[in-house]
Structures are given as C-alpha cells and as structure tokens.
Short mmCIF file of C-alpha atoms in Angstrom, two decimals:
data_model
loop_
_atom_site.label_atom_id
_atom_site.label_comp_id
_atom_site.label_asym_id
_atom_site.label_seq_id
_atom_site.Cartn_x
_atom_site.Cartn_y
_atom_site.Cartn_z
CA MET X 320 32.80 -192.47 60.08
CA LYS X 321 35.84 -192.04 62.28
CA ASN X 322 33.93 -193.17 65.36
CA ASP X 323 32.62 -196.22 63.51
CA LYS X 324 36.14 -197.21 62.52
CA GLN X 325 37.42 -196.75 66.08
CA MET X 326 34.59 -198.91 67.40
CA ARG X 327 35.40 -201.59 64.80
CA TRP X 328 39.08 -201.50 65.80
CA HIS X 329 38.41 -201.77 69.55
CA GLY X 330 35.70 -204.37 69.03
CA ALA X 331 38.05 -206.49 66.94
CA CYS X 332 40.75 -206.24 69.61
CA LEU X 333 38.37 -207.31 72.37
CA LEU X 334 37.00 -210.14 70.26
CA CYS X 335 40.45 -211.52 69.49
CA LEU X 336 41.58 -211.21 73.11
CA SER X 337 38.52 -212.88 74.59
CA PHE X 338 38.50 -215.65 72.01
CA PHE X 339 42.14 -216.62 72.12
CA VAL X 340 43.21 -216.01 75.71
CA CYS X 341 41.74 -219.34 76.80
CA PHE X 342 43.72 -221.59 74.47
CA LEU X 343 47.04 -220.04 73.56
CA PHE X 344 49.67 -222.68 74.13
CA VAL X 345 53.33 -222.74 73.14
CA LEU X 346 54.93 -225.55 71.17
CA PRO X 347 58.66 -226.16 70.72
CA VAL X 348 59.38 -225.39 67.07
CA GLU X 349 62.60 -224.75 65.20
CA GLY X 350 61.17 -221.96 63.08
CA GLN X 351 58.04 -220.53 61.53
CA VAL X 352 56.97 -220.47 57.89
CA LEU X 353 55.14 -217.66 56.10
CA VAL X 354 53.59 -218.21 52.65
CA GLU X 355 52.29 -215.55 50.26
CA LEU X 356 50.03 -216.62 47.40
CA ASN X 357 47.98 -214.76 44.81
CA CYS X 358 45.14 -217.23 44.20
CA GLU X 359 44.14 -215.87 40.76
CA ASN X 360 40.48 -214.95 41.16
CA LEU X 361 39.22 -217.22 43.93
CA PHE X 362 35.52 -216.43 43.45
CA ASP X 363 32.51 -218.40 44.57
CA CYS X 364 29.60 -219.05 42.18
CA GLN X 365 27.13 -216.53 43.60
CA HIS X 366 26.67 -212.84 42.95
CA ASP X 367 27.79 -210.40 45.65
CA GLU X 368 25.47 -207.40 45.68
CA GLY X 369 27.11 -204.32 44.19
CA LYS X 370 30.16 -206.19 42.85
CA ASP X 371 31.20 -206.79 39.24
CA ASP X 372 31.55 -210.58 39.47
CA ALA X 373 29.17 -211.70 36.70
CA GLU X 374 31.92 -213.50 34.74
CA PHE X 375 32.36 -215.91 37.66
CA MET X 376 28.80 -217.23 37.56
CA PRO X 377 27.70 -220.60 36.14
CA ASP X 378 26.15 -218.72 33.19
CA GLY X 379 28.95 -216.13 33.02
CA SER X 380 31.72 -215.83 30.47
CA ARG X 381 33.98 -218.19 32.46
CA ARG X 382 31.27 -220.80 33.12
CA TRP X 383 32.29 -220.84 36.78
CA THR X 384 30.37 -223.88 38.04
CA ARG X 385 30.49 -225.46 41.49
CA THR X 386 32.58 -228.28 40.02
CA ARG X 387 35.21 -225.82 38.87
CA TYR X 388 34.95 -223.89 42.13
CA TRP X 389 35.63 -226.92 44.30
CA ARG X 390 38.41 -228.12 42.02
CA LYS X 391 40.02 -224.70 42.40
CA MET X 392 39.47 -224.74 46.16
CA ASN X 393 41.29 -228.06 46.58
CA ALA X 394 44.01 -226.94 44.17
CA ILE X 395 44.76 -223.91 46.37
CA GLY X 396 44.82 -226.17 49.42
CA GLN X 397 47.23 -228.55 47.69
CA GLU X 398 49.41 -225.61 46.66
CA ILE X 399 49.67 -224.33 50.24
CA LEU X 400 50.43 -227.78 51.65
CA SER X 401 53.25 -228.25 49.14
CA CYS X 402 55.14 -225.13 50.26
CA SER X 403 57.12 -226.77 53.09
CA ASP X 404 57.58 -230.08 54.86
CA GLU X 405 55.57 -228.75 57.80
CA LEU X 406 52.28 -226.88 57.77
CA PRO X 407 52.84 -223.14 57.12
CA ASP X 408 52.13 -221.05 60.22
CA LEU X 409 50.96 -217.94 58.35
CA VAL X 410 49.51 -217.70 54.84
CA ALA X 411 48.85 -214.33 53.18
CA LEU X 412 46.25 -214.82 50.46
CA ILE X 413 45.54 -212.41 47.60
CA GLU X 414 42.46 -212.27 45.32
CA ILE X 415 39.93 -213.82 47.71
CA GLU X 416 36.31 -212.86 47.10
CA ASN X 417 34.58 -213.16 50.46
CA ASP X 418 34.09 -214.92 53.77
CA THR X 419 32.26 -217.83 52.11
CA VAL X 420 35.35 -218.66 50.06
CA LEU X 421 37.63 -218.59 53.11
CA ARG X 422 35.23 -220.68 55.17
CA ASP X 423 35.10 -223.29 52.40
CA LEU X 424 38.88 -223.22 52.03
CA THR X 425 39.61 -223.70 55.73
CA ARG X 426 36.67 -225.97 56.64
CA ARG X 427 35.73 -228.02 53.57
CA SER X 428 38.74 -228.26 51.25
CA LEU X 429 41.98 -230.24 51.56
CA LEU X 430 42.89 -227.80 54.35
CA ARG X 431 39.90 -228.79 56.50
CA ASN X 432 42.05 -230.70 59.02
CA ALA X 433 44.82 -228.08 59.15
CA GLY X 434 43.14 -226.01 61.85
CA TYR X 435 43.56 -222.64 60.14
CA GLN X 436 41.69 -219.56 61.36
CA TYR X 437 41.53 -216.43 59.21
CA LEU X 438 41.16 -212.67 59.10
CA MET X 439 40.25 -210.76 55.94
CA THR X 440 39.36 -207.32 54.62
CA ASN X 441 36.03 -206.07 53.28
CA SER X 442 37.14 -203.69 50.56
CA PRO X 443 35.42 -201.35 48.09
CA ASP X 444 37.18 -203.12 45.19
CA VAL X 445 34.74 -203.07 42.27
CA ARG X 446 35.17 -206.79 41.55
CA GLY X 447 34.85 -207.70 45.21
CA LEU X 448 38.37 -209.03 45.73
CA ASP X 449 40.08 -208.89 49.11
CA VAL X 450 43.15 -210.08 50.97
CA ALA X 451 43.32 -212.46 53.93
CA LEU X 452 45.63 -214.01 56.49
CA LEU X 453 45.39 -217.66 57.51
CA TYR X 454 47.08 -218.51 60.78
CA GLN X 455 47.66 -221.47 63.08
CA PRO X 456 46.25 -220.57 66.53
CA VAL X 457 48.93 -222.67 68.23
CA CYS X 458 51.65 -220.61 66.53
CA PHE X 459 50.16 -217.14 66.25
CA ARG X 460 47.68 -215.30 68.49
CA PRO X 461 46.01 -212.21 66.99
CA ILE X 462 45.70 -209.33 69.41
CA CYS X 463 43.88 -206.91 67.12
CA TYR X 464 43.44 -206.12 63.44
CA ASP X 465 42.11 -203.42 61.15
CA TYR X 466 41.51 -202.55 57.49
CA LEU X 467 43.66 -199.69 56.23
CA GLU X 468 41.73 -197.90 53.51
CA VAL X 469 43.58 -196.56 50.45
CA PRO X 470 42.03 -193.16 49.58
CA PRO X 471 41.22 -193.09 45.85
CA MET X 472 42.91 -190.51 43.66
CA LYS X 473 41.66 -188.90 40.47
CA ASN X 474 40.97 -191.57 37.80
CA MET X 475 41.71 -194.33 40.35
CA ARG X 476 39.15 -197.06 40.94
CA PRO X 477 38.42 -198.08 44.55
CA THR X 478 41.04 -200.67 45.48
CA ARG X 479 41.71 -203.34 48.08
CA ASP X 480 42.10 -202.33 51.72
CA ILE X 481 45.37 -203.29 53.42
CA LEU X 482 44.94 -205.88 56.17
CA TYR X 483 46.81 -205.02 59.37
CA VAL X 484 47.21 -207.66 62.08
CA GLU X 485 49.06 -207.39 65.39
CA GLY X 486 49.72 -210.66 67.18
CA GLU X 487 52.09 -212.82 69.20
CA ASN X 488 54.08 -215.81 67.99
CA VAL X 489 55.08 -218.84 70.06
CA ARG X 490 58.16 -217.04 71.39
CA GLY X 491 55.97 -214.33 72.85
CA ASP X 492 57.25 -211.81 70.31
CA THR X 493 54.78 -209.27 68.95
CA LEU X 494 54.49 -209.19 65.16
CA HIS X 495 52.90 -206.49 63.02
CA LEU X 496 51.75 -207.78 59.62
CA PHE X 497 50.47 -205.87 56.62
CA VAL X 498 48.89 -207.84 53.75
CA VAL X 499 48.63 -205.78 50.57
CA HIS X 500 47.30 -206.12 47.03
CA ALA X 501 48.33 -202.88 45.36
CA PRO X 502 46.48 -201.39 42.35
CA SER X 503 47.27 -203.09 39.05
CA ARG X 504 49.13 -201.75 36.03
CA TYR X 505 45.99 -201.86 33.89
CA ASN X 506 46.00 -198.78 31.58
CA GLY X 507 49.79 -198.56 31.76
CA GLU X 508 52.59 -198.69 34.34
CA LEU X 509 53.39 -194.97 34.28
CA GLU X 510 49.75 -193.88 34.42
CA THR X 511 48.98 -196.15 37.38
CA ARG X 512 52.25 -195.65 39.29
CA PRO X 513 50.75 -192.95 41.58
CA PHE X 514 47.97 -195.37 42.57
CA ARG X 515 50.44 -197.96 43.87
CA GLN X 516 52.40 -195.25 45.65
CA GLN X 517 49.16 -194.16 47.29
CA ALA X 518 48.83 -197.65 48.79
CA MET X 519 52.44 -197.54 49.98
CA ASN X 520 51.83 -194.13 51.57
CA VAL X 521 49.18 -195.72 53.78
CA ILE X 522 51.72 -198.31 54.96
CA LEU X 523 54.43 -195.69 55.40
CA ALA X 524 52.16 -193.66 57.66
CA ALA X 525 51.45 -196.75 59.78
CA LEU X 526 55.17 -197.57 60.05
CA ASP X 527 55.82 -194.21 61.74
CA SER X 528 54.27 -195.56 64.95
CA LEU X 529 56.06 -198.93 64.78
CA VAL X 530 59.73 -197.92 64.84
CA GLY X 531 61.89 -200.71 66.28
CA LYS X 532 59.09 -203.31 66.06
CA ASN X 533 58.92 -206.69 64.31
CA ILE X 534 57.14 -205.88 61.05
CA ILE X 535 56.25 -207.89 57.94
CA VAL X 536 54.77 -206.32 54.80
CA VAL X 537 53.70 -209.02 52.35
CA GLY X 538 51.58 -209.37 49.24
CA ASP X 539 51.18 -208.64 45.55
CA PHE X 540 52.56 -205.15 44.94
CA ASN X 541 52.11 -205.17 41.14
CA ASP X 542 55.60 -203.66 41.10
CA TYR X 543 59.16 -204.90 41.07
CA ALA X 544 61.77 -204.61 43.79
CA ASP X 545 63.37 -201.60 42.05
CA SER X 546 60.07 -199.79 41.45
CA PRO X 547 59.48 -196.46 43.21
CA SER X 548 56.73 -197.88 45.44
CA LEU X 549 58.99 -200.62 46.84
CA LEU X 550 61.94 -198.26 47.11
CA SER X 551 59.86 -195.94 49.29
CA LEU X 552 59.43 -198.79 51.78
CA SER X 553 63.14 -199.58 51.58
CA ALA X 554 63.94 -195.96 52.38
CA LYS X 555 61.89 -196.40 55.54
CA GLY X 556 64.19 -199.23 56.61
CA MET X 557 62.16 -202.19 55.36
CA ASP X 558 64.28 -204.92 53.75
CA ILE X 559 62.95 -206.73 50.65
CA VAL X 560 64.06 -210.21 51.74
CA SER X 561 62.40 -211.80 48.70
CA ARG X 562 64.43 -209.69 46.25
CA LYS X 563 66.63 -212.60 45.09
CA ALA X 564 64.21 -215.46 45.72
CA LYS X 565 64.39 -218.29 43.19
CA GLY X 566 62.53 -221.55 42.72
CA PHE X 567 63.28 -224.23 45.31
CA ASN X 568 63.47 -226.80 42.50
CA GLY X 569 65.43 -224.58 40.12
CA HIS X 570 62.63 -223.94 37.60
CA ALA X 571 61.27 -220.50 38.55
CA LYS X 572 63.22 -217.25 38.55
CA GLY X 573 60.23 -215.23 39.76
CA THR X 574 56.69 -215.68 41.03
CA TYR X 575 55.09 -214.70 37.72
CA ARG X 576 55.95 -215.18 34.05
CA TYR X 577 54.93 -212.67 31.39
CA GLN X 578 55.77 -213.03 27.70
CA GLY X 579 58.50 -215.54 28.48
CA GLU X 580 60.16 -213.46 31.22
CA TRP X 581 60.15 -214.46 34.88
CA ARG X 582 59.30 -211.51 37.12
CA SER X 583 58.45 -210.99 40.78
CA ILE X 584 55.62 -208.69 41.80
CA ASP X 585 55.01 -210.64 45.01
CA HIS X 586 57.26 -209.52 47.85
CA VAL X 587 58.01 -209.93 51.54
CA LEU X 588 59.61 -207.05 53.44
CA VAL X 589 60.74 -207.16 57.06
CA SER X 590 61.91 -204.54 59.53
CA PRO X 591 65.51 -204.37 60.85
CA ALA X 592 64.39 -205.91 64.15
CA LEU X 593 63.12 -209.01 62.35
CA LEU X 594 65.77 -209.31 59.65
CA PRO X 595 68.22 -211.46 61.70
CA ARG X 596 65.46 -214.05 62.13
CA VAL X 597 65.00 -214.64 58.39
CA ASP X 598 66.49 -218.04 57.59
CA SER X 599 65.60 -218.58 53.92
CA VAL X 600 63.31 -217.28 51.17
CA TYR X 601 62.28 -219.28 48.11
CA ILE X 602 59.59 -219.70 45.49
CA ASN X 603 57.59 -222.91 45.54
CA ASP X 604 58.06 -224.25 42.01
CA THR X 605 56.97 -227.82 42.71
CA PRO X 606 56.58 -229.48 39.27
CA PHE X 607 52.81 -230.00 39.49
CA LEU X 608 52.38 -226.20 39.78
CA LEU X 609 54.07 -225.70 36.39
CA GLU X 610 53.39 -226.40 32.75
CA ALA X 611 55.48 -226.17 29.60
CA GLU X 612 55.85 -222.72 28.04
CA THR X 613 55.23 -223.61 24.40
CA THR X 614 55.86 -220.14 22.95
CA TYR X 615 59.06 -219.11 24.75
CA GLY X 616 60.36 -222.41 26.10
CA GLY X 617 60.90 -223.52 29.67
CA TRP X 618 58.16 -223.51 32.29
CA LYS X 619 55.43 -221.20 33.55
CA PRO X 620 52.82 -221.32 36.35
CA ARG X 621 49.95 -223.67 35.60
CA ARG X 622 47.11 -221.19 35.89
CA THR X 623 43.35 -221.71 36.11
CA PHE X 624 42.53 -219.76 32.94
CA GLN X 625 44.60 -218.91 29.90
CA GLY X 626 42.60 -215.95 28.70
CA PHE X 627 39.06 -217.33 28.94
CA ARG X 628 40.13 -220.92 28.27
CA TYR X 629 39.71 -223.04 31.38
CA GLN X 630 42.65 -225.38 31.98
CA ARG X 631 42.16 -226.79 35.49
CA GLY X 632 45.29 -225.21 36.91
CA PHE X 633 46.27 -223.53 40.17
CA SER X 634 47.24 -219.86 39.80
CA ASP X 635 49.15 -217.51 37.53
CA HIS X 636 51.42 -216.77 40.52
CA LEU X 637 53.70 -219.17 42.38
CA PRO X 638 53.80 -219.14 46.20
CA LEU X 639 56.52 -217.17 47.95
CA VAL X 640 57.86 -218.86 51.10
CA VAL X 641 59.83 -217.35 54.00
CA ARG X 642 61.28 -219.45 56.80
CA PHE X 643 62.10 -217.69 60.06
CA ARG X 644 64.53 -218.93 62.71
#
C-alpha cells in the first residue's frame, strides 16, 4: 500500500511537470483571487458503484433529473463568476461527486470558456463526495499533488481525503494548498469532535515539513473559528484570515445560516510567510444567491433543496473570497 501511494505521488508529479512545462507563461496581474465554495451535493444522475448515492437518481427521493443537474451545474458556474470582477485564479470546491461532474462543470457549463483545469480526490466517503481545486494554468502551475487520507477512528465513518497541491503562481512563488472537508457534526458536536480533530492532525503532521513556506488551508471544516480543531491549526502558526469575513454587500454575517443565525464553518488559513500578501477577505452575498428568511427575518443562502423540496437554488453555503496582493 505504501509503495502504491509513493508511485501515485511520483507519477502525479511527473505528469504535472511534463504537461505544464511547455506552456507556463506569466501575466502582469495586480493580485490573485481564491474562492472557496461548498456546492451542496453536486451529484450527477448516475450510480457510482459502491457509493450511497441513490437519492440523487432520476427515480430517487430527490428526483435528480438531468434537467435539474444541468441547472445546478450552471448555477454553480454563475456563482463562481460572480465572486469578483475578474475570473478567480483558484477555486476550492467542496461536495463534488466525481470526475464526470468536474468535467461537465469546466467544459460544458457556464465556465466552459474560462479555461479551468482541476485536481480532485478519490475518497472512501460513503456517499462518494470529494473535494477539488480548479485553477487557471496561466496563473498557477501544479508541480505535484496527493490525497492525504484521514484514518478512521472508532465509530467514525470513512471521510473525505484532504487534497494537497504544491504549485507555482505567476510570481514564481511556491504555494502549498490543502483543501479539506472535515467530518460533519451529525450525531452531535461533542461526539464527533474527535473526528474533525483527526482530520486536522493529518494537516498538522504535513505542516511539520513546511515550516516557513507559503501555505493555504481552505475548505469546510464543520467547525467555527474558536473550535478546538481550528485552534490546533492556529497554535501551529496558521492565521484564520476569514475569521471576521462579512458579506461584500452587507447581507451575510457568515457563510451559512442555521435557525436564523449566521455562522461560518468555511475558513481560509494562511501561514505567516503568506499573511502579508492577504489584501481582503469577504463573503460573496450577491443578491441572487440569497432568499428571504421567512421564519427568522432577513436573508439566507438560496439553496438547491430545503429538506427534500427542490427550489432551484445554488447552495446552502455562500462563497468565501480571498484576494491576495
């Protein structure tokens, strides 16, 4: 198993190097933009062998037809394009089912002319969900990547791997990115807290070999900035630059709203070496991504499903945007 993983790592490095060395070119830009978005169950309409995805079939409980699939695909593309005046350079995506979904998103949706390439995990998650990184080849050149497996604990279901990518930006700086979707709070926050810490322990171990480097840890942590899992990364020197992020248009006070309360479980952390380059952090609360909160007042993310009721929305999370100098 160890040899297989080493071969996958070295093979991925050689593939990235051989593929990108011929057309890396540098453009004069004022800054780079990173977006993080939990897509809320971006499934295709076909069954993946061994995965519990029956509800997202045309005859499943959510009646997930190709019409709904393509509407969702274009909605996610529209959401990404609305995050900044220019095309985001890097997009960390959460809750992506498989390569088919990413290929459709980057080649056949509203993003088809954006030129995005992607890397993604292939996790043991029981529902088949993974994380991914979209990138602009003219702005970011992957050198190598790997999946960091989160060893399951007692009573813990297999969870998403952590995507690790090392690459160069247009300045020639090397970046180390970790895209994470930590275990959920299903069955209770206290009972599942060790599971999220287990995911953070994997990242902490990787950070030991990256002291002094430019590092970004981004994703859905299913925890808040003051939760033990996030604090363990802070103790390692990582700064939660999204801690005080608010809506660009003044509507959102977090990336997620639960029972009338805005909360943020999506985060971006950067290392001390990269911190001076952070220009601004905000939540994309463009009005078309929101709908009225009839129970508690105000606004909430316009999601795809409310329970099992389909409502042609975008996601239950709002995008988190970081602009670097």
